[in-house]
Coordinates of C-alpha atoms in Angstrom, one line a residue:
Chain A
X268 CA -45.9 53.8 -11.5
X269 CA -44.6 56.8 -9.6
X270 CA -40.8 57.6 -9.5
X271 CA -38.6 57.7 -6.6
X272 CA -37.2 61.0 -6.8
X273 CA -33.7 60.2 -5.4
X274 CA -32.9 57.1 -7.5
X275 CA -35.2 57.6 -10.5
X276 CA -36.3 53.9 -9.9
X277 CA -39.9 53.2 -10.5
X278 CA -42.0 52.5 -7.3
X279 CA -42.6 48.8 -7.9
X280 CA -45.9 46.9 -6.9
X281 CA -45.4 43.9 -9.3
X282 CA -44.8 41.0 -7.3
X283 CA -41.3 39.8 -7.1
X284 CA -39.6 37.0 -9.0
X285 CA -39.0 34.1 -7.1
X286 CA -36.2 31.5 -6.1
X287 CA -33.6 33.6 -7.7
X288 CA -30.5 31.3 -7.7
X289 CA -27.6 29.8 -9.7
X290 CA -27.6 26.6 -11.5
X291 CA -24.0 25.6 -12.1
X292 CA -22.5 22.5 -13.5
X293 CA -18.6 22.4 -14.1
X294 CA -18.6 26.1 -13.5
X295 CA -21.2 27.0 -16.4
X296 CA -23.3 29.3 -14.2
X297 CA -26.7 30.1 -15.1
X298 CA -29.0 32.2 -13.1
X299 CA -32.5 30.8 -12.7
X300 CA -35.7 32.2 -11.5
X301 CA -39.4 31.7 -11.1
X302 CA -42.0 34.1 -12.7
X303 CA -43.8 36.2 -10.1
X304 CA -46.7 34.5 -8.4
X305 CA -50.0 35.0 -10.4
X306 CA -48.8 37.1 -13.4
X307 CA -49.2 34.6 -16.4
X308 CA -48.0 35.8 -19.7
X309 CA -46.3 38.8 -20.9
X310 CA -43.6 39.3 -18.0
X311 CA -40.3 40.7 -19.3
X312 CA -37.2 40.4 -17.0
X313 CA -33.6 42.2 -16.8
X314 CA -30.7 41.1 -15.0
X315 CA -27.8 42.6 -13.1
X316 CA -24.8 41.0 -11.2
X317 CA -21.8 42.2 -8.9
X318 CA -18.4 41.0 -7.8
X319 CA -18.9 40.5 -4.1
X320 CA -16.7 43.2 -2.3
X321 CA -17.0 45.7 -5.3
X322 CA -19.5 48.0 -4.9
X323 CA -20.8 48.2 -8.7
X324 CA -24.0 46.5 -10.0
X325 CA -23.4 45.4 -13.7
X326 CA -26.4 44.9 -16.1
X327 CA -26.3 42.1 -18.5
X328 CA -27.2 43.3 -21.9
X329 CA -28.4 40.1 -23.2
X330 CA -30.8 39.4 -20.6
X331 CA -32.3 42.9 -20.8
X332 CA -36.2 42.6 -21.5
X333 CA -36.2 39.0 -21.9
X334 CA -39.4 36.7 -21.2
X335 CA -37.2 33.4 -20.4
X336 CA -36.6 32.8 -16.8
X337 CA -32.7 32.1 -17.3
X338 CA -29.8 34.1 -18.0
X339 CA -26.5 32.2 -18.7
X340 CA -23.8 34.5 -16.3
X341 CA -21.0 32.0 -16.9
X342 CA -18.6 34.6 -18.8
X343 CA -19.3 37.3 -16.3
X344 CA -18.6 34.9 -13.2
X345 CA -16.0 32.8 -14.9
X346 CA -13.2 34.0 -12.2
X347 CA -13.4 31.4 -9.6
X348 CA -11.4 33.3 -7.1
X349 CA -14.4 35.7 -6.8
X350 CA -17.8 35.6 -5.3
X351 CA -21.0 37.1 -6.9
X352 CA -24.6 38.4 -6.4
X353 CA -26.9 38.6 -9.1
X354 CA -30.4 39.9 -9.2
X355 CA -33.6 40.1 -11.3
X356 CA -36.5 42.8 -12.0
X357 CA -39.8 41.7 -13.7
X358 CA -42.0 44.1 -15.8
X359 CA -45.6 43.9 -16.8
X360 CA -47.9 46.5 -18.4
X361 CA -45.8 49.5 -17.2
X362 CA -45.4 47.9 -13.5
X363 CA -42.4 46.6 -12.2
X364 CA -41.1 44.4 -9.3
X365 CA -38.3 44.9 -6.8
X366 CA -34.8 43.6 -7.5
X367 CA -34.6 40.2 -6.3
X368 CA -31.2 39.0 -5.3
X369 CA -29.4 35.5 -5.3
X370 CA -27.3 34.3 -2.2
X371 CA -23.7 34.8 -2.4
X372 CA -22.5 32.5 -5.2
X373 CA -19.1 31.0 -4.8
X374 CA -18.4 29.1 -8.1
X375 CA -15.6 27.0 -6.5
X376 CA -18.1 25.6 -4.0
X377 CA -21.2 25.9 -5.5
X378 CA -20.8 24.1 -8.8
X379 CA -21.8 20.6 -9.6
X380 CA -19.5 18.3 -11.6
X381 CA -20.0 15.7 -14.2
X382 CA -19.1 12.4 -13.9
X383 CA -15.5 11.5 -15.7
X384 CA -15.2 10.0 -19.2
X385 CA -14.3 6.2 -19.0
X386 CA -11.9 4.3 -21.5
X387 CA -11.6 0.7 -21.2
X388 CA -9.3 -1.7 -22.7
X389 CA -8.8 -5.5 -22.0
X390 CA -6.2 -8.4 -22.0
X391 CA -6.8 -11.8 -21.0
X392 CA -6.6 -11.4 -17.5
X393 CA -6.9 -7.3 -16.5
X394 CA -8.7 -4.4 -17.7
X395 CA -7.0 -1.0 -18.0
X396 CA -9.1 1.9 -17.1
X397 CA -8.6 5.6 -18.5
X398 CA -10.7 8.4 -16.8
X399 CA -10.6 11.8 -17.8
X400 CA -12.2 14.4 -15.6
X401 CA -14.6 16.9 -17.3
X402 CA -13.5 20.3 -18.4
X403 CA -14.2 23.6 -16.7
X404 CA -16.8 25.7 -18.8
X405 CA -15.0 27.7 -21.5
X406 CA -16.2 31.0 -23.3
X407 CA -15.9 29.4 -26.8
X408 CA -15.4 26.0 -28.1
X409 CA -11.7 27.0 -29.3
X410 CA -11.1 28.8 -26.0
X411 CA -8.3 27.4 -23.7
X412 CA -9.5 24.2 -22.0
X413 CA -9.0 23.7 -18.3
X414 CA -9.6 20.6 -16.6
X415 CA -11.3 20.4 -13.6
X416 CA -8.2 18.8 -12.1
X417 CA -6.5 22.0 -12.4
X418 CA -9.1 23.6 -10.6
X419 CA -9.4 21.0 -7.8
X420 CA -5.9 19.8 -7.2
X421 CA -7.3 17.4 -4.6
X422 CA -9.5 15.5 -7.0
X423 CA -9.9 11.8 -6.9
X424 CA -12.1 9.4 -8.6
X425 CA -14.0 6.3 -7.1
X426 CA -14.2 3.5 -9.3
X427 CA -16.9 0.7 -9.2
X428 CA -15.9 -2.6 -11.0
X429 CA -18.8 -5.3 -11.7
X430 CA -18.2 -8.8 -12.5
X431 CA -21.3 -9.5 -14.9
X432 CA -21.0 -13.1 -14.4
X433 CA -20.6 -13.6 -10.6
X434 CA -22.1 -10.0 -10.0
X435 CA -19.1 -9.4 -7.5
X436 CA -18.3 -5.7 -7.4
X437 CA -15.2 -4.0 -6.3
X438 CA -14.5 -0.3 -5.3
X439 CA -11.3 1.6 -5.8
X440 CA -10.3 5.2 -4.7
X441 CA -7.6 6.4 -6.8
X442 CA -6.0 10.0 -7.0
X443 CA -4.4 9.6 -10.7
X444 CA -6.7 8.8 -13.7
X445 CA -5.5 5.4 -14.5
X446 CA -6.2 2.0 -13.2
X447 CA -5.5 -1.4 -14.1
X448 CA -7.5 -4.3 -12.3
X449 CA -5.4 -7.4 -12.3
X450 CA -6.2 -11.3 -11.9
X451 CA -9.7 -11.2 -13.7
X452 CA -11.3 -14.2 -15.3
X453 CA -10.6 -14.6 -19.2
X454 CA -13.5 -14.2 -21.6
X455 CA -15.9 -12.4 -19.1
X456 CA -17.8 -9.2 -19.3
X457 CA -16.9 -6.5 -16.3
X458 CA -18.8 -3.0 -16.1
X459 CA -16.9 0.2 -15.1
X460 CA -18.6 3.2 -13.6
X461 CA -16.9 6.2 -12.1
X462 CA -17.3 9.1 -9.9
X463 CA -15.3 12.3 -9.1
X464 CA -14.8 13.1 -5.4
X465 CA -12.9 16.1 -4.3
X466 CA -12.4 16.3 -0.7
X467 CA -11.8 19.9 0.0
X468 CA -14.1 21.9 -0.7
X469 CA -16.2 18.6 -0.5
X470 CA -17.8 18.1 -3.9
X471 CA -18.7 14.9 -5.9
X472 CA -20.4 14.2 -9.3
X473 CA -22.8 11.3 -9.6
X474 CA -21.5 8.0 -11.0
X475 CA -21.2 7.7 -14.8
X476 CA -23.2 5.4 -16.7
X477 CA -21.7 1.7 -16.8
X478 CA -19.1 1.0 -19.6
X479 CA -18.6 -2.8 -20.1
X480 CA -15.9 -4.7 -21.8
X481 CA -14.9 -8.2 -21.8
X482 CA -11.4 -9.7 -21.0
X483 CA -9.9 -12.1 -24.0
X484 CA -10.6 -15.5 -24.2
X485 CA -8.0 -17.8 -22.7
X486 CA -6.0 -18.9 -25.8
X487 CA -4.6 -22.2 -24.0
X488 CA -8.2 -23.2 -23.0
Chain B
X987 CA -3.8 16.7 11.6
X988 CA -4.0 20.3 10.1
X989 CA -5.9 18.9 6.9
X990 CA -8.6 17.1 9.0
X991 CA -9.2 20.5 10.8
X992 CA -9.6 22.2 7.7
X993 CA -12.0 19.6 6.6
X994 CA -13.9 20.1 10.0
X995 CA -13.9 23.8 9.3
X996 CA -15.3 23.6 5.8
X997 CA -18.1 21.0 6.7
X998 CA -19.0 23.4 9.7
X999 CA -19.1 26.2 7.6
X1000 CA -20.9 25.0 4.8
X1001 CA -23.8 24.2 7.3
X1002 CA -24.2 27.7 8.4
X1003 CA -22.9 29.5 5.4
X1004 CA -26.0 30.6 3.8
X1005 CA -27.7 31.7 7.1
X1006 CA -24.4 33.7 8.0
X1007 CA -24.2 35.4 4.5
X1008 CA -27.4 36.4 4.6
X1009 CA -26.8 38.3 7.9
X1010 CA -24.4 40.6 6.0
X1011 CA -26.2 42.9 3.7
X1012 CA -23.0 44.7 3.0
X1013 CA -22.0 43.6 -0.9
X1014 CA -19.5 46.5 -1.5
X1015 CA -17.0 45.7 0.7
X1016 CA -14.9 42.5 1.6
X1017 CA -12.6 41.8 4.5
X1018 CA -10.3 39.4 3.0
X1019 CA -10.7 39.8 -0.9
X1020 CA -10.6 43.4 -1.7
X1021 CA -8.8 45.3 -2.7
X1022 CA -6.1 42.9 -3.1
X1023 CA -7.2 39.3 -3.3
X1024 CA -5.8 36.8 -1.1
X1025 CA -4.8 34.8 -4.2
X1026 CA -2.3 37.3 -5.1
X1027 CA -0.3 36.6 -1.8
X1028 CA 3.2 35.2 -2.8
X1029 CA 3.8 31.7 -1.4
X1030 CA 6.8 32.9 0.7
X1031 CA 4.1 35.1 2.6
X1032 CA 1.6 32.5 2.8
X1033 CA 2.5 31.0 6.3
X1034 CA 2.7 34.3 7.8
X1035 CA -0.9 35.5 6.4
X1036 CA -2.3 32.4 7.6
X1037 CA -0.6 32.6 11.0
X1038 CA -1.9 36.3 11.3
X1039 CA -5.7 35.3 10.0
X1040 CA -5.9 32.4 12.5
X1041 CA -5.1 34.9 15.3
X1042 CA -7.3 37.5 13.7
X1043 CA -10.4 35.1 13.7
X1044 CA -9.9 34.0 17.0
X1045 CA -9.3 37.2 18.6
X1046 CA -11.5 39.4 16.3
X1047 CA -14.2 37.1 14.9
X1048 CA -15.5 34.1 16.4
X1049 CA -16.2 35.9 20.0
X1050 CA -18.2 38.5 18.3
X1051 CA -20.7 36.3 16.2
X1052 CA -23.4 35.3 18.8
X1053 CA -26.6 34.8 17.3
X1054 CA -30.1 34.2 18.5
X1055 CA -29.7 30.4 16.9
X1056 CA -28.3 28.0 19.1
X1057 CA -27.5 25.6 16.2
X1058 CA -25.6 28.4 14.6
X1059 CA -23.8 29.2 17.7
X1060 CA -22.9 25.6 18.4
X1061 CA -21.3 25.4 14.6
X1062 CA -19.4 28.7 15.2
X1063 CA -17.8 27.2 18.5
X1064 CA -17.0 24.0 16.8
X1065 CA -15.4 25.9 14.0
X1066 CA -13.7 28.0 16.4
X1067 CA -11.9 24.9 18.1
X1068 CA -10.9 23.6 14.9
X1069 CA -9.2 26.9 14.3
X1070 CA -7.7 26.6 17.9
X1071 CA -6.1 23.5 17.0
X1072 CA -4.5 24.6 13.9
X1073 CA -3.4 27.9 15.5
X1074 CA -1.6 25.6 18.2
X1075 CA 0.1 23.9 15.2
X1076 CA 1.0 27.1 13.4
X1077 CA 2.4 28.5 16.7
X1078 CA 5.1 25.8 16.4
X1079 CA 6.1 26.9 13.1
X1080 CA 6.2 30.7 14.1
X1081 CA 8.1 29.7 17.1
X1082 CA 10.7 28.1 15.1
X1083 CA 10.9 30.7 12.6
X1084 CA 9.7 29.0 9.8
X1085 CA 7.0 31.7 9.4
X1086 CA 8.4 34.8 8.2
X1087 CA 6.4 38.0 7.5
X1088 CA 7.7 39.8 4.5
X1089 CA 6.5 43.7 3.9
X1090 CA 3.9 42.5 1.6
X1091 CA 2.0 40.2 3.7
X1092 CA 2.2 42.6 6.4
X1093 CA 0.7 45.3 4.2
X1094 CA -1.8 42.8 3.4
X1095 CA -2.7 42.1 6.8
X1096 CA -2.8 45.7 7.5
X1097 CA -5.5 45.9 4.9
X1098 CA -7.6 43.4 6.2
X1099 CA -7.6 44.8 9.6
X1100 CA -8.4 48.3 7.9
X1101 CA -11.5 46.7 6.3
X1102 CA -12.4 45.2 9.6
X1103 CA -12.3 48.3 11.4
X1104 CA -14.3 50.3 9.0
X1105 CA -17.3 48.3 10.1
X1106 CA -18.8 48.2 13.6
X1107 CA -17.6 45.1 15.4
X1108 CA -20.7 42.8 15.1
X1109 CA -21.1 43.5 11.3
X1110 CA -17.3 42.9 10.6
X1111 CA -17.3 39.8 12.7
X1112 CA -20.3 38.4 10.9
X1113 CA -18.9 39.5 7.4
X1114 CA -15.5 37.8 8.4
X1115 CA -17.2 34.6 9.3
X1116 CA -19.5 34.7 6.1
X1117 CA -15.8 34.9 4.1
X1118 CA -14.5 31.7 5.7
X1119 CA -14.8 29.9 2.1
X1120 CA -12.4 32.8 0.8
X1121 CA -9.9 31.8 3.4
X1122 CA -10.3 27.8 3.1
X1123 CA -10.5 28.1 -1.1
X1124 CA -7.3 30.0 -0.8
X1125 CA -5.5 27.6 1.9
X1126 CA -6.6 24.7 0.1
X1127 CA -5.8 25.9 -3.5
X1128 CA -2.2 26.6 -2.6
X1129 CA -1.8 23.5 -0.4

């Protein structure tokens, strides 16, 4: 490969990495890409990223000369008040590709959210539902926990409650994280599933799996 | 009424975000967020900054964002209409003197204009349009 005199970069004729994009869940922001077309084994990659509006591209040392096709940039993109670009270059047998960039990545709007945790308790005629929003990705397990509720002040929950006997289902939309469903039948199983819904920016999680609980039997019966 | 318009702006922008941002090749300059982030603006200056920015978008951005794509152009004009309805609402606040401009917000807005004037009009307008989510994120965060 010949070197471009002014930039010191190699002239690059290797096909480019494809579909370079961020995949983000609860603001765990991982860069993904596909290998260049027709290159098979042995391709290595390096990764760089930049904060939009600031000039510098910053190399990611942990993702230098890697053969996998992903790179965790959560740490580098943790400030969700900023927006980012990332870029990947491929190398094989002394040849290289161009740098291939992502679209502009906005952690606040471009992340996906996990469903909330659902905790249930019951009495004879009611069930109490406590929902817990997932935490924002954090640098280390003992790092400070930030609930997504703090990130999205407009966060709400959609809750589905199913009477397993009659198959009757109710839907609730609540802003706080607790819901008591009254006037239920004693000794009956109810199943609950919940979803996070943020109005602006418009983001919603999938529904959680169903959690079931039975109301207590009617002691007087 | 204002929050409905903001939601309309947000969904309109989401539909054209990738297209508009792809038309802005300049990574090293931001109109709204550098050198000083909107998120550093004091709450007392919020109303003034929002008022100025809505005028900025109406006067200097939307009218310079014509593209060859009619779908994109329609989305831009619907965003502009939503801006207009919010701007009218903000005029009332401004006229009733509830929207005071302190020195910091005046400086901040000067910086935004300087960033804008550092580019040719079309590039500056497209870049500003592509940064609408920065404005919306800031407005919604500190509602």
